[in-house]
mmCIF file of C-alpha atoms and ligand atoms in Angstrom:
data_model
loop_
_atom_site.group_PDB
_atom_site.id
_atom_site.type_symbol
_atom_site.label_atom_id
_atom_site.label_comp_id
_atom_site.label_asym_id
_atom_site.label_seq_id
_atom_site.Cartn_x
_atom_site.Cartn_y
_atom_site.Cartn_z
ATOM 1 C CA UNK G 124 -32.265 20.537 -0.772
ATOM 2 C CA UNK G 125 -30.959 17.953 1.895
ATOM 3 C CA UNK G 126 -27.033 17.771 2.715
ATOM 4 C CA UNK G 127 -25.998 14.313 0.990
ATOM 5 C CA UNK G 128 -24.247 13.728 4.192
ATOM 6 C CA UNK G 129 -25.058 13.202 7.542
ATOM 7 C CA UNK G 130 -21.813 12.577 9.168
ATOM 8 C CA UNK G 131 -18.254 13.176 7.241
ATOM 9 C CA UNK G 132 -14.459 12.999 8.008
ATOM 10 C CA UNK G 133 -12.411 16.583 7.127
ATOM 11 C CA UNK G 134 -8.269 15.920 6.486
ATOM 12 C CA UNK G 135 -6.577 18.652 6.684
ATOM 13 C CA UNK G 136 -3.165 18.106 6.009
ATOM 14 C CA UNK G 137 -0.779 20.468 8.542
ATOM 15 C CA UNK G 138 0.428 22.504 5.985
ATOM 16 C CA UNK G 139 -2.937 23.760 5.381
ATOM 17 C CA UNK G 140 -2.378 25.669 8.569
ATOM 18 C CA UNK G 141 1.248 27.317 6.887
ATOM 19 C CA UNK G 142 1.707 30.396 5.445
ATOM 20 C CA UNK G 143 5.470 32.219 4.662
ATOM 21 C CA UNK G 144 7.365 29.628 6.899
ATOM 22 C CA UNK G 145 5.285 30.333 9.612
ATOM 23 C CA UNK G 146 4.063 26.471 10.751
ATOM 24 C CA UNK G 147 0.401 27.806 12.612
ATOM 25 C CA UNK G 148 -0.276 31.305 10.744
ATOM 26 C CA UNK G 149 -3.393 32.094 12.648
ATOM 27 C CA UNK G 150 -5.188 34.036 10.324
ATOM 28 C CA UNK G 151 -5.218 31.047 8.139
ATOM 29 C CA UNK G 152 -6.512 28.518 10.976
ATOM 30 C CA UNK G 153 -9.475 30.992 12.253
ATOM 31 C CA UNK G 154 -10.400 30.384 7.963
ATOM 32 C CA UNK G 155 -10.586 26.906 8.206
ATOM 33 C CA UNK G 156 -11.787 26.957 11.539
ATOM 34 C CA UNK G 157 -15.143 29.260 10.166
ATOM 35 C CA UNK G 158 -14.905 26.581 7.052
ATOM 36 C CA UNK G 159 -15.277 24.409 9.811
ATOM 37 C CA UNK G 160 -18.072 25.922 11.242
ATOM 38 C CA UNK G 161 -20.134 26.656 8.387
ATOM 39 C CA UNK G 162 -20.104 23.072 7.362
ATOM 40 C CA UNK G 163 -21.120 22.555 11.041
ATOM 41 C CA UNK G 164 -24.157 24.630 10.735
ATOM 42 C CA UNK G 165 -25.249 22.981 7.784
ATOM 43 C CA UNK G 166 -26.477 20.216 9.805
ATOM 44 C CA UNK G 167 -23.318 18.003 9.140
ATOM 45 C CA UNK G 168 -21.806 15.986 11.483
ATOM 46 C CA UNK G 169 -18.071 16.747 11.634
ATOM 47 C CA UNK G 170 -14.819 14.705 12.331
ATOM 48 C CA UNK G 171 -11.262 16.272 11.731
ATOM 49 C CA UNK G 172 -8.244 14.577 11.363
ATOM 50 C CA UNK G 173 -4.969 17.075 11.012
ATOM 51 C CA UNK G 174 -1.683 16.222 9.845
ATOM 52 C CA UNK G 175 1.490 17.283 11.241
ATOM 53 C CA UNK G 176 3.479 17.758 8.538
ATOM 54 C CA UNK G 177 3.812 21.409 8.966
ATOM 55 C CA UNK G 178 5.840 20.930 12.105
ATOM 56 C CA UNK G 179 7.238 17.327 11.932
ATOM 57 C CA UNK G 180 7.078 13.953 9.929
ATOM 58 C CA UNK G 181 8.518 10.851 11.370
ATOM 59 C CA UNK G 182 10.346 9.983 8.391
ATOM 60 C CA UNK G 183 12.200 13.469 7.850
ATOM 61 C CA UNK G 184 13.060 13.179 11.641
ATOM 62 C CA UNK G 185 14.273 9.785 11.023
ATOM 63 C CA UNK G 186 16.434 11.310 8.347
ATOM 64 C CA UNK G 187 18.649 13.390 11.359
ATOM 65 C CA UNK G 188 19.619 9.640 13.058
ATOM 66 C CA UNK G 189 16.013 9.813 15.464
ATOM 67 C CA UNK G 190 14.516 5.982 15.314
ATOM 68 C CA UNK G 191 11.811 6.279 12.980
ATOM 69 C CA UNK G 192 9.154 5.712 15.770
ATOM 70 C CA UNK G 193 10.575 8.381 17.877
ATOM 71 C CA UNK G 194 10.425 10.331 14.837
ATOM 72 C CA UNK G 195 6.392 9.394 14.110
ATOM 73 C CA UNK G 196 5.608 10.020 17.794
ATOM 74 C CA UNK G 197 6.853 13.613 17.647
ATOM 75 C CA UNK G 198 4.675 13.548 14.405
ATOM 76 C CA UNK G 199 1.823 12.165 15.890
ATOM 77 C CA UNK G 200 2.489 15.329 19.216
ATOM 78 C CA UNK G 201 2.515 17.637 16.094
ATOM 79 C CA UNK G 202 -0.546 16.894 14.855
ATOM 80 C CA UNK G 203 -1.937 17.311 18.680
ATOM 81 C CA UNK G 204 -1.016 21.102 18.934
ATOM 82 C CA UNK G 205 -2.908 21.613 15.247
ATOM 83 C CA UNK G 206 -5.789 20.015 16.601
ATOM 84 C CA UNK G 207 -5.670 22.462 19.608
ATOM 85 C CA UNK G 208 -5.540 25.602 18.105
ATOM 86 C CA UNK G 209 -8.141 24.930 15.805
ATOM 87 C CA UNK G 210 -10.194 23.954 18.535
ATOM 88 C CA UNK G 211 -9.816 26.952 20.599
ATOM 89 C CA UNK G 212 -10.615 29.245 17.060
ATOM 90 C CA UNK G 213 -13.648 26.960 16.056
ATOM 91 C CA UNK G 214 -14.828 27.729 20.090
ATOM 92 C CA UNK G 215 -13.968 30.813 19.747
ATOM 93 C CA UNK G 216 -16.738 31.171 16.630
ATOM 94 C CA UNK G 217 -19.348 29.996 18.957
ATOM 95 C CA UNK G 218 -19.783 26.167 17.829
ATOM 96 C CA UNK G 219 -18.742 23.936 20.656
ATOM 97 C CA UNK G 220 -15.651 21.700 19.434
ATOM 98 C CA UNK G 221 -13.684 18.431 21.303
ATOM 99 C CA UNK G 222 -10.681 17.115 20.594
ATOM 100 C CA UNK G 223 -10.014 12.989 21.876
ATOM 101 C CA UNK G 224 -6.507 12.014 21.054
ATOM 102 C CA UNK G 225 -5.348 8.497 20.061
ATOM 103 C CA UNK G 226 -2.278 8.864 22.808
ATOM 104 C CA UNK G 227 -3.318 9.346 26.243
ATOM 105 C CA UNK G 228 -2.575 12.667 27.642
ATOM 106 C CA UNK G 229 -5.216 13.406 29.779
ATOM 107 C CA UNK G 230 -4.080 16.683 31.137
ATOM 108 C CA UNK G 231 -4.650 18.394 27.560
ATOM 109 C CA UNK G 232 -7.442 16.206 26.100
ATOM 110 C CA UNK G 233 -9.504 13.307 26.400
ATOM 111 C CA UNK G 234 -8.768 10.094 24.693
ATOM 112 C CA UNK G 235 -9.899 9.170 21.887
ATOM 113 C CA UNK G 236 -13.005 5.763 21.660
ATOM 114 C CA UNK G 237 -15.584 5.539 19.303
ATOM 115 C CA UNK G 238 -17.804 5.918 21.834
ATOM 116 C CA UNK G 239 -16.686 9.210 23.380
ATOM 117 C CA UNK G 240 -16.202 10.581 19.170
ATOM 118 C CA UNK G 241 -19.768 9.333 18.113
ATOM 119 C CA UNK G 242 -21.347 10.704 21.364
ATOM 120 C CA UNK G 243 -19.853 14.467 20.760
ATOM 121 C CA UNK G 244 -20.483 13.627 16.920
ATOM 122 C CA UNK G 245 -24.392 13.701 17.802
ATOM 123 C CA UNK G 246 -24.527 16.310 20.161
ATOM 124 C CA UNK G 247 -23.120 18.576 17.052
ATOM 125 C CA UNK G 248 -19.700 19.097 18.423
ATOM 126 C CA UNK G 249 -16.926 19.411 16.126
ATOM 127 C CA UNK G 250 -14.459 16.456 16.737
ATOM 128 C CA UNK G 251 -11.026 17.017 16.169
ATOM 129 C CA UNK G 252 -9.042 13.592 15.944
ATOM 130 C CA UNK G 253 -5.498 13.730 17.493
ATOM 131 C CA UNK G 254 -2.557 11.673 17.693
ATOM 132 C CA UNK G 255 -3.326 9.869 14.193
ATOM 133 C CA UNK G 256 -3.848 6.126 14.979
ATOM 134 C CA UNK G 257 -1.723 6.496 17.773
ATOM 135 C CA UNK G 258 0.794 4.144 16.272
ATOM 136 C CA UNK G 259 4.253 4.739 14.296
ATOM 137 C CA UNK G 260 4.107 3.981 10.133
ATOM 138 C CA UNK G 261 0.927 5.230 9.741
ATOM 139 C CA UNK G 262 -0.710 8.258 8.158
ATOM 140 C CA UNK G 263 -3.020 10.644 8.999
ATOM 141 C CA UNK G 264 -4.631 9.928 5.298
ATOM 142 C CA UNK G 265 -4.306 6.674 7.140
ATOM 143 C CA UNK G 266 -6.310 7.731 10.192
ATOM 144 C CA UNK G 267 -9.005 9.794 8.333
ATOM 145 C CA UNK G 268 -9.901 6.634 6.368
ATOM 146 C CA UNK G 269 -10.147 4.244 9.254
ATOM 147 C CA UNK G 270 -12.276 6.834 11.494
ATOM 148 C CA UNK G 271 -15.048 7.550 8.476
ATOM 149 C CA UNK G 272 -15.123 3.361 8.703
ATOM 150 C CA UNK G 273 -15.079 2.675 12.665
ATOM 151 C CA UNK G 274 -17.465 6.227 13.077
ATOM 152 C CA UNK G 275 -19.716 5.260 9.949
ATOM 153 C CA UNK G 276 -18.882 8.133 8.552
ATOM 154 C CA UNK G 277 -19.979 8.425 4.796
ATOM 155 C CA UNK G 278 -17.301 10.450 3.407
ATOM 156 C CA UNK G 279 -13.593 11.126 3.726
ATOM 157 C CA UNK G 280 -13.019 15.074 2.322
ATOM 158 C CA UNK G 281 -9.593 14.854 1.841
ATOM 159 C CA UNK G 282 -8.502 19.257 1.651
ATOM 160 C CA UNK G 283 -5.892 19.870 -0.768
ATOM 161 C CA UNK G 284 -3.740 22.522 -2.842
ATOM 162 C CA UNK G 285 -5.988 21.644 -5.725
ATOM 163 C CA UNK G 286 -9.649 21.070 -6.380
ATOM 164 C CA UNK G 287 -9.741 18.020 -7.005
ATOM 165 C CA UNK G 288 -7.589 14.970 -8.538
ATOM 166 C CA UNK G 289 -6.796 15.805 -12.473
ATOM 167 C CA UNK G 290 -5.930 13.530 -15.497
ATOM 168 C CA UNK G 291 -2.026 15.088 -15.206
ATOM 169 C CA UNK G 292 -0.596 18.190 -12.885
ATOM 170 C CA UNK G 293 -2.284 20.773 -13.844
ATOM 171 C CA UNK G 294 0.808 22.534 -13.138
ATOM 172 C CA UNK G 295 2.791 21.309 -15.958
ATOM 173 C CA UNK G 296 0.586 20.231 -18.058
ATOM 174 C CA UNK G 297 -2.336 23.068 -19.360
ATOM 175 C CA UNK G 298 -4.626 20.385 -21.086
ATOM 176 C CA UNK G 299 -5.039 18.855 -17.793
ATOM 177 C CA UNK G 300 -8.480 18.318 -16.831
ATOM 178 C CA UNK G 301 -10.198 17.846 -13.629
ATOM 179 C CA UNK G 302 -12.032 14.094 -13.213
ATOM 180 C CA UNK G 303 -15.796 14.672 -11.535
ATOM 181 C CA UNK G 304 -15.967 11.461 -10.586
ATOM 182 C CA UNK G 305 -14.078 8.188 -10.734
ATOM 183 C CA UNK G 306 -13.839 5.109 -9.042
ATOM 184 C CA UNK G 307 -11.539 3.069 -6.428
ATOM 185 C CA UNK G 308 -10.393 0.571 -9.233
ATOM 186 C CA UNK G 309 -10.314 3.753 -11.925
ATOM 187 C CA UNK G 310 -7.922 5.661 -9.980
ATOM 188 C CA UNK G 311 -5.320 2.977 -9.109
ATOM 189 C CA UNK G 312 -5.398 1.913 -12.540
ATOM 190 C CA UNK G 313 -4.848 5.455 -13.670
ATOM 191 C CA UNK G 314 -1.594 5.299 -11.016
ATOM 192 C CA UNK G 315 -3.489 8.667 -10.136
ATOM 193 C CA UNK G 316 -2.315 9.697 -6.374
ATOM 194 C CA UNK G 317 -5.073 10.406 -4.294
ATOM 195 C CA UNK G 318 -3.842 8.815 -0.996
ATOM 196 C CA UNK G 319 -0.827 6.884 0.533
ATOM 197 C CA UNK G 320 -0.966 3.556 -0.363
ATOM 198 C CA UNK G 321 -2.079 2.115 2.926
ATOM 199 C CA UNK G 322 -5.001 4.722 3.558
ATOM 200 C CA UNK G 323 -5.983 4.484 -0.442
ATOM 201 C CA UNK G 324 -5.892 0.733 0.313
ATOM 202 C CA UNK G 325 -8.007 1.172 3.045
ATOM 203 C CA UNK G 326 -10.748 3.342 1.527
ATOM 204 C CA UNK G 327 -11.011 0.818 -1.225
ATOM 205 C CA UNK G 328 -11.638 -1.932 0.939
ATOM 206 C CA UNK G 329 -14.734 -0.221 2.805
ATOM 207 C CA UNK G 330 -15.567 1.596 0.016
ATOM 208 C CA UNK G 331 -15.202 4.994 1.657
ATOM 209 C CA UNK G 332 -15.747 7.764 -0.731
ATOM 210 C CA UNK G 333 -13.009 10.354 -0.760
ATOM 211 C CA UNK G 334 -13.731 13.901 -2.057
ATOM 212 C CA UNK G 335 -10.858 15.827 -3.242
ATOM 213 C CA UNK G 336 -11.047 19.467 -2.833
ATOM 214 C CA UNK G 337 -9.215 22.760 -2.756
ATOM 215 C CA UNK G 338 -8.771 23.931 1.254
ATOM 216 C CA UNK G 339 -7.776 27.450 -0.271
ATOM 217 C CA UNK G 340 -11.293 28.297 -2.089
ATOM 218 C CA UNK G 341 -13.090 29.870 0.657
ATOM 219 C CA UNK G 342 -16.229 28.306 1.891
ATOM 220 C CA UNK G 343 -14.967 24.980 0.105
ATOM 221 C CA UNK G 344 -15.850 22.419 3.147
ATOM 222 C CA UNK G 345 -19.590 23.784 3.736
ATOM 223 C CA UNK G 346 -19.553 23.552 -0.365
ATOM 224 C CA UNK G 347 -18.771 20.255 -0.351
ATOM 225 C CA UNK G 348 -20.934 18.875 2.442
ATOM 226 C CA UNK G 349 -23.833 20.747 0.640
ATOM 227 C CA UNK G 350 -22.649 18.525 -2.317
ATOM 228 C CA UNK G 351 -22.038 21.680 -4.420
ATOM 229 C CA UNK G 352 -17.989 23.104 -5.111
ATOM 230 C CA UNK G 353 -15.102 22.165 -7.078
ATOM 231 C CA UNK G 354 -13.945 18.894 -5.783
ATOM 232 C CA UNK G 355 -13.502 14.979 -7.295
ATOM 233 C CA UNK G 356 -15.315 12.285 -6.311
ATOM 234 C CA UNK G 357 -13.500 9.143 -5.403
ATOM 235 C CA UNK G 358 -15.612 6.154 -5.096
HETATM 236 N N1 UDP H 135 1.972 9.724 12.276
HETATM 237 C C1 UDP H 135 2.123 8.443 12.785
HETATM 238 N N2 UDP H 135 1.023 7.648 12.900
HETATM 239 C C2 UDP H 135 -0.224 8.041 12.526
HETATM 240 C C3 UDP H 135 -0.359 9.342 11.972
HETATM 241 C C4 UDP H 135 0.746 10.159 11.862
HETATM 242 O O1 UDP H 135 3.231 8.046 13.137
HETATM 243 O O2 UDP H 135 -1.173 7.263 12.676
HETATM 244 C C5 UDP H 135 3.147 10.614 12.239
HETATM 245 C C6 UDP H 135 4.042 10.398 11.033
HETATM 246 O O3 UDP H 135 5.365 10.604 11.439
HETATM 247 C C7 UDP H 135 3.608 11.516 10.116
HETATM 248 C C8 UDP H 135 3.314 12.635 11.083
HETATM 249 O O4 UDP H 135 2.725 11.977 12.199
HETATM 250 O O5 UDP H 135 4.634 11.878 9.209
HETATM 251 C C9 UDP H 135 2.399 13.722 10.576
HETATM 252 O O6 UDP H 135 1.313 13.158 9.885
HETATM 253 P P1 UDP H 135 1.152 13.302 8.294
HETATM 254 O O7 UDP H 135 2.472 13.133 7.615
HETATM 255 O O8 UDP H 135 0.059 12.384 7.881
HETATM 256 O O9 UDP H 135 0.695 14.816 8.220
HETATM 257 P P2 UDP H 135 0.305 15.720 6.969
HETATM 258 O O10 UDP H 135 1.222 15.374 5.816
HETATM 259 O O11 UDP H 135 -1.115 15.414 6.621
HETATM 260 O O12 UDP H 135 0.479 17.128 7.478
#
């Protein structure tokens, strides 16, 4: 059977790269990085946008007397070194991988334009999105949604600690059950969380799907880009 996608946007949030306090446990980013791949191989084009979070976020910094921009600059950096290292262990699995960073820093990485992201998007290079927008108040949930739109991407597969968005936390609550599919307009009705504001806003607006999903299942990206796996369908 086809892949329902052609061309997809992965967020990973930073702490998907954390294990035991350690902020870049490597044995955890060469997993996502063969995720990665074998989602690649599939025949799926693939964008990644990485958080930060596991190292800084603007607004904790802020919380220490920084200026919050200062603060969402060393997030934005943050989310630069994730994007490295999982580009050196996707290359290191033999699938060619680029990361273009919203902030100019030429001696590490080229810069991010649509036209440098879609051009290593079709010659089946992994592109790894750094720097978020390259602007302070903004998310990477933020960025993922505004890359699928500007890359026509047809798909935002947001990775999470859970597979997929449920009718309460499934934590506290054992009756919880998981939705398969739902709506824009469902889930802000339902005041169910499945973005930041801004980004959800965002998503709504170009009607981006998002597809929730588990990053610890193994195999869970190439799952869901084969339209098969756990995972909630937003949209
Ligand atoms: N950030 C920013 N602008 C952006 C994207 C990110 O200022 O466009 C900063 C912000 O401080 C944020 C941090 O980078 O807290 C890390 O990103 P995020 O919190 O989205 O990471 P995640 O929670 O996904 O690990």
């Amino acid at each position: 059977m086809a892949n329902p996608y052609k061309r997809v946007i992965v967020k990973i949030s930073g702490e998907a790269l954390s294990k035991n306090g350690v902020s870049i446990d490597q044995p955890t980013v060469e997993r996502i990085a063969g995720d990665l791949v074998a989602a690649a191989n599939a025949g799926v084009e693939i964008g990644v946008v990485v958080g930060g979070g596991n190292i800084f976020r603007g607004v904790e910094v802020s919380t220490r007397g920084v200026p919050r921009p200062v603060g969402d600059t060393m997030g934005m950096l943050a989310t630069v070194m994730n994007c490295l290292v999982l580009e050196a262990a996707i290359e290191r699995q033999g699938k060619e991988a680029r990361t273009l960073s919203a902030i100019a820093m030429p001696a590490v990485c080229e810069n991010f334009s649509r036209k440098r992201a879609v051009k290593n998007l079709d010659k089946g290079r992994v592109v790894l999105l750094a720097a978020g927008t390259g602007n302070p108040y903004f998310t990477t949930d933020t960025t993922a949604v505004l890359r699928a739109a500007e890359l026509s991407a047809e798909a935002v597969l947001k990775a999470t600690n859970v597979d997929g968005v449920y009718t309460a936390d499934p934590k506290k609550d054992p009756k919880a059950t998981r939705y398969a599919r739902l709506s824009h307009q469902e889930a802000l009705e339902k005041n169910l969380a499945v973005m930041d504001a801004a980004a959800f806003a965002l998503a709504r607006e170009n009607r981006t799907p998002i597809i929730v999903f588990s990053i610890h299942e193994k195999g869970a990206i190439e799952a869901v880009v084969r339209g098969k796996g756990h995972a909630t369908v937003v949209g």
